[in-house]
PDB file of C-alpha atoms and ligand atoms in Angstrom:
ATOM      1  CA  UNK A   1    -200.068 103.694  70.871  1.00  0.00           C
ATOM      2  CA  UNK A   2    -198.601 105.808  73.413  1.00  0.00           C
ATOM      3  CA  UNK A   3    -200.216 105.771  77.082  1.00  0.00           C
ATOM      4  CA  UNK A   4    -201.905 109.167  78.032  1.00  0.00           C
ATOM      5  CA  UNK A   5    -200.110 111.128  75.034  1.00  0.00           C
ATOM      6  CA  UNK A   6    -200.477 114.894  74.590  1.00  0.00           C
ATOM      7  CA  UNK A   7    -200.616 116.439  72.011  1.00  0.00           C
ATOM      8  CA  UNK A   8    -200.196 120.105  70.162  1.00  0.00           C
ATOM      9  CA  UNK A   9    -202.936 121.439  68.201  1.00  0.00           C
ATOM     10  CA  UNK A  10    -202.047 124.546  66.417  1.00  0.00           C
ATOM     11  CA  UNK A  11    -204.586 127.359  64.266  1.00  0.00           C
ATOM     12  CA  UNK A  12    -202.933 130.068  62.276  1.00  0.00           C
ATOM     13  CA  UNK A  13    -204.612 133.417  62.061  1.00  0.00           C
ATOM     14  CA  UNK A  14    -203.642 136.026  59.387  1.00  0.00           C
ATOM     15  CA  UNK A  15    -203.717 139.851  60.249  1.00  0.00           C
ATOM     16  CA  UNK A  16    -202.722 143.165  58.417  1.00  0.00           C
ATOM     17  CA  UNK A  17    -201.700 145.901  60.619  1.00  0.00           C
ATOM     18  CA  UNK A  18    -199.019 149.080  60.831  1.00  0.00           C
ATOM     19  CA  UNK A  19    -196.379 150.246  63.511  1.00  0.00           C
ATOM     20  CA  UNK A  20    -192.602 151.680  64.215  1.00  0.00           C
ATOM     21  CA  UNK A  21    -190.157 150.263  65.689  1.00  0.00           C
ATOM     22  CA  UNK A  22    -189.107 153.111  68.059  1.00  0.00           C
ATOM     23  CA  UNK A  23    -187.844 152.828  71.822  1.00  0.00           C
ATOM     24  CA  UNK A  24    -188.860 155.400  74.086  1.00  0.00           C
ATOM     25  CA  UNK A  25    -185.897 155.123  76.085  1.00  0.00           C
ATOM     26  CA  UNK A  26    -183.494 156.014  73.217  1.00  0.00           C
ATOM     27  CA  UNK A  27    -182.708 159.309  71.130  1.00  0.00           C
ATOM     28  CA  UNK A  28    -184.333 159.984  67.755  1.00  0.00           C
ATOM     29  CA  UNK A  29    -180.678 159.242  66.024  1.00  0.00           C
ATOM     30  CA  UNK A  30    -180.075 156.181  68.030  1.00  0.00           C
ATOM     31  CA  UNK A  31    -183.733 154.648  67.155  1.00  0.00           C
ATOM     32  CA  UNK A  32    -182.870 155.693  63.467  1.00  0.00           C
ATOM     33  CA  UNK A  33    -179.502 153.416  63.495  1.00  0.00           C
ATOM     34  CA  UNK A  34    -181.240 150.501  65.517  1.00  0.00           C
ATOM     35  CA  UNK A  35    -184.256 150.286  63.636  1.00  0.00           C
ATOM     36  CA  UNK A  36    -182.995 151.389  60.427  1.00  0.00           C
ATOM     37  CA  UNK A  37    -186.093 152.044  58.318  1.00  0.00           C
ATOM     38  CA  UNK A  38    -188.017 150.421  60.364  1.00  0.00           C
ATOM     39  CA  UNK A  39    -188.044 153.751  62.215  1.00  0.00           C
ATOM     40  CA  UNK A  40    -190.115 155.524  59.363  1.00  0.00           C
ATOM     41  CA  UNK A  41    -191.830 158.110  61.593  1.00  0.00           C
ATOM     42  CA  UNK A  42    -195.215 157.298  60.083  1.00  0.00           C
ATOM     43  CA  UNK A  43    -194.615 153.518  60.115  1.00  0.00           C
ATOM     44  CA  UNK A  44    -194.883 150.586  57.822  1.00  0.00           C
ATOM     45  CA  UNK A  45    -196.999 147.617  57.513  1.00  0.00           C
ATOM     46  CA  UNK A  46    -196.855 143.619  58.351  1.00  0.00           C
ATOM     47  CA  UNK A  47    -198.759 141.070  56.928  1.00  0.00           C
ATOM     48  CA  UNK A  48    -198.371 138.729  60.208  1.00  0.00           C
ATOM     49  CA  UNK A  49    -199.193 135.771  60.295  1.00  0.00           C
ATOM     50  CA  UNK A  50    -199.832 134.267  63.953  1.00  0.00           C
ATOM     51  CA  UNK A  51    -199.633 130.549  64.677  1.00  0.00           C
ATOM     52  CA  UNK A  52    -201.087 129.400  68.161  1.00  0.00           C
ATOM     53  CA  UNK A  53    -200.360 125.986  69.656  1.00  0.00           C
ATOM     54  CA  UNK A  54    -201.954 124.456  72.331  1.00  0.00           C
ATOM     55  CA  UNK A  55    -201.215 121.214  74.381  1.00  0.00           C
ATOM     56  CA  UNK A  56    -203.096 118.822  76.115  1.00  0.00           C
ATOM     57  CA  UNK A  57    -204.186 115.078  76.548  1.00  0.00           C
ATOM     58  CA  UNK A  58    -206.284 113.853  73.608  1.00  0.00           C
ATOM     59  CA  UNK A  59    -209.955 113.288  75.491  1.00  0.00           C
ATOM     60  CA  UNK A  60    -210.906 109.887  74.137  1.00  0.00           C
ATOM     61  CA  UNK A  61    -215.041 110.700  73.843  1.00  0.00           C
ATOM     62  CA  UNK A  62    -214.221 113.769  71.640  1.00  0.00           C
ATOM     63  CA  UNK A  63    -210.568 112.458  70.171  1.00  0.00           C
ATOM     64  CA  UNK A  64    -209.559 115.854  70.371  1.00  0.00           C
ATOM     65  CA  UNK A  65    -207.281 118.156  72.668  1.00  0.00           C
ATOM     66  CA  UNK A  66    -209.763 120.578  72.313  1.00  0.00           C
ATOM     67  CA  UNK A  67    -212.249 121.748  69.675  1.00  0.00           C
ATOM     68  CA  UNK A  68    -210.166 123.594  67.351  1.00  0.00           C
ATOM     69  CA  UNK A  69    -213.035 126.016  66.596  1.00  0.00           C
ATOM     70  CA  UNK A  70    -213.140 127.178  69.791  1.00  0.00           C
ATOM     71  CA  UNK A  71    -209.543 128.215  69.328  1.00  0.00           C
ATOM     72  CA  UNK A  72    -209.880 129.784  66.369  1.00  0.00           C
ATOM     73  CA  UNK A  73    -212.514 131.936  68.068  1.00  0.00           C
ATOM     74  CA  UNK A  74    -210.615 132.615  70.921  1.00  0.00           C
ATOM     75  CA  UNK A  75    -207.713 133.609  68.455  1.00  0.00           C
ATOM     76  CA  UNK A  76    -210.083 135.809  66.106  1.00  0.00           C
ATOM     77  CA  UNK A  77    -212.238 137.369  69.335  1.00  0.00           C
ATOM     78  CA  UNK A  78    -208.973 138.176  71.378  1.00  0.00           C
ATOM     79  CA  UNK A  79    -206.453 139.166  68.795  1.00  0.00           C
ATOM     80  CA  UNK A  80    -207.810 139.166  65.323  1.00  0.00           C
ATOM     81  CA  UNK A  81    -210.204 141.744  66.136  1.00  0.00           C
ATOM     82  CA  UNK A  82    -208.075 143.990  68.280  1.00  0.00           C
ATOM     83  CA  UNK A  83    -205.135 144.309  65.799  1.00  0.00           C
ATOM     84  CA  UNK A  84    -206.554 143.544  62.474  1.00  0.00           C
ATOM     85  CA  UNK A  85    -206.119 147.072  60.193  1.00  0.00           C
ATOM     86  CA  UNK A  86    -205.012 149.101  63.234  1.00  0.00           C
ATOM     87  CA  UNK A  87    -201.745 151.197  63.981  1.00  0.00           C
ATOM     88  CA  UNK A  88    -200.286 149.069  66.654  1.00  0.00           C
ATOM     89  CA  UNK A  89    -198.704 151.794  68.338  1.00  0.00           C
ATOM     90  CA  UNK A  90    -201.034 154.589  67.476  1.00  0.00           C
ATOM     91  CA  UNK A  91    -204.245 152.803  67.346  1.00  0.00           C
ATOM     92  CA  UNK A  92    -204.356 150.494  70.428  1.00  0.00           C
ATOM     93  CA  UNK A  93    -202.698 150.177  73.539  1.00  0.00           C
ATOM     94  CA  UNK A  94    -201.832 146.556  74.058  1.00  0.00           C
ATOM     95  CA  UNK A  95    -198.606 146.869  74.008  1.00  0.00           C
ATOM     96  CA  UNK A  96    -198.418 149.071  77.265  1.00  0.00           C
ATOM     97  CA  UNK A  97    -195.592 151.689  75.759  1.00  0.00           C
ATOM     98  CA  UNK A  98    -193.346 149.016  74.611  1.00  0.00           C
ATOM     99  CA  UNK A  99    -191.614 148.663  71.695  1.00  0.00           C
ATOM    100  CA  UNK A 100    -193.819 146.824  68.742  1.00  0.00           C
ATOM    101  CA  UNK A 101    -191.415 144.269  67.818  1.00  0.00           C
ATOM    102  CA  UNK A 102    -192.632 140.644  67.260  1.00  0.00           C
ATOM    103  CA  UNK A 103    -191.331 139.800  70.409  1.00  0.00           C
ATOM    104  CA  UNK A 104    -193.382 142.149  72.367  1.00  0.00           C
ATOM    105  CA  UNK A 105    -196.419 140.496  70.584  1.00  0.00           C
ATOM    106  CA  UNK A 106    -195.752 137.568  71.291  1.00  0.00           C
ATOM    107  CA  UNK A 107    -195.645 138.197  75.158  1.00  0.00           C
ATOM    108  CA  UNK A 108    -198.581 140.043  74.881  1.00  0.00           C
ATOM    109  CA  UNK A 109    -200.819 137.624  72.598  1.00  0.00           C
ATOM    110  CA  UNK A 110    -199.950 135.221  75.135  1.00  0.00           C
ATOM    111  CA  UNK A 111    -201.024 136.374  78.046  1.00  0.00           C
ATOM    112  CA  UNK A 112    -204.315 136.885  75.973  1.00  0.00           C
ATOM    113  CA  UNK A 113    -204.840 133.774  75.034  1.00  0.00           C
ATOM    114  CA  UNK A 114    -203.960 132.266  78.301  1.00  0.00           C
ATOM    115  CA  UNK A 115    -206.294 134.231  79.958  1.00  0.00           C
ATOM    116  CA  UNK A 116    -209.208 132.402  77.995  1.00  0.00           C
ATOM    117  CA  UNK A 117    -208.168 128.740  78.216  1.00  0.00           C
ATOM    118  CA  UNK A 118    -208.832 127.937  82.205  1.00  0.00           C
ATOM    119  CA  UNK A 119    -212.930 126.932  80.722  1.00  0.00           C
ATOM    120  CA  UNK A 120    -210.651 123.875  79.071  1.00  0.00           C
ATOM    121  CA  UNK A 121    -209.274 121.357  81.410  1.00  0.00           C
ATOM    122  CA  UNK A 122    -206.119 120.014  80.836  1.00  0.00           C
ATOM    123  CA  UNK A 123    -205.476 122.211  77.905  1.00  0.00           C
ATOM    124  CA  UNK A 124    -202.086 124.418  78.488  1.00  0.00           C
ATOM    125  CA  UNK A 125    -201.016 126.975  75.907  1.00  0.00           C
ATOM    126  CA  UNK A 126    -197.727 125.656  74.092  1.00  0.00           C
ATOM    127  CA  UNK A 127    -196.543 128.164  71.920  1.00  0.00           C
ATOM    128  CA  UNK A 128    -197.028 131.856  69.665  1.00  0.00           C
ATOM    129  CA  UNK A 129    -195.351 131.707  66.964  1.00  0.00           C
ATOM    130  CA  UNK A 130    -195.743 135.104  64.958  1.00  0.00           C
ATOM    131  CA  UNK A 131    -194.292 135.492  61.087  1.00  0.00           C
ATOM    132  CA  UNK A 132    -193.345 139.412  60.924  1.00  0.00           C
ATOM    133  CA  UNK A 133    -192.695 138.678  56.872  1.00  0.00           C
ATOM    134  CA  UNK A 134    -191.417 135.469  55.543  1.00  0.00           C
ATOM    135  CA  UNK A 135    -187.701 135.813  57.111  1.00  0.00           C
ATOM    136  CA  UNK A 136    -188.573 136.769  59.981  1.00  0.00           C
ATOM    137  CA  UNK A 137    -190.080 134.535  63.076  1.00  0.00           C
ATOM    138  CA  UNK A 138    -190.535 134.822  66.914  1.00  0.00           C
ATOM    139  CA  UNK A 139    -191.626 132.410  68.854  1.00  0.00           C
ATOM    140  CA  UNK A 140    -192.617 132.457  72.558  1.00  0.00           C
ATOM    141  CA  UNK A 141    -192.961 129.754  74.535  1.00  0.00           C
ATOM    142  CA  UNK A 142    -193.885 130.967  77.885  1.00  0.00           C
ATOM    143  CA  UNK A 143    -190.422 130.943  79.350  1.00  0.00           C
TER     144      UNK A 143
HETATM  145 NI1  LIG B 201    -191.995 146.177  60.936  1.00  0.00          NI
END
């Protein structure tokens, strides 16, 4: 076996919410022929589905990067909570004004989780990986 390895640890969190693609900085006809339908003044819903990794050295007491529960309660305290059944853009103001594409999520759910991991030594957050729908993926990785 490996010397020191680390390892990624991931939990996957399922939420329902609305929004609208809609830029403030553009005109109402070019936010129509960027976002398409997308654009639907009163929005449309995601079933997202939110994957985050962690990464850290496998503590050999506990064989574990961390305890998974706790970052599934991070993930459901944090984020599951917040955005579960809300508007994103109407409902909650996470997003600061920007744009509610995956993307922006992404960002946004990572800062949030970041925020609560500096309780676990050693552990670093990897990666968000948010599923808009099935064909379409974003994944931030704290570039
Ligand atoms: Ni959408």
């Amino acid at each position: 076996m490996k010397k020191n390895p680390i390892v990624e640890i991931t939990v996957r969190s399922e939420f329902a919410a609305a929004h609208r693609l809609h830029a403030r900085e553009l005109s109402d006809e070019e936010n129509a022929r960027l976002f398409g339908p997308c654009n639907n003044k009163n929005g449309h819903g995601h079933n997202y589905d939110l994957f985050v990794t962690v990464r850290g050295p496998v503590d050999p007491v506990t064989g574990m990067v961390m305890n998974l529960f706790d970052l599934h309660t991070i993930v459901k305290e944090h984020i599951f909570d917040v955005v579960d059944h809300k508007h994103l853009d109407e409902d909650l103001d996470i997003l600061g004004g920007r744009t509610s594409t995956a993307e922006n999520l992404a960002l946004v759910f990572w800062d949030i989780v970041e925020a609560q991991l500096g309780r676990f030594a050693g552990v670093e957050l990897a990666k968000i990986r948010i599923h808009e729908s099935r064909g379409n993926i974003v994944e931030y990785c704290g570039a």
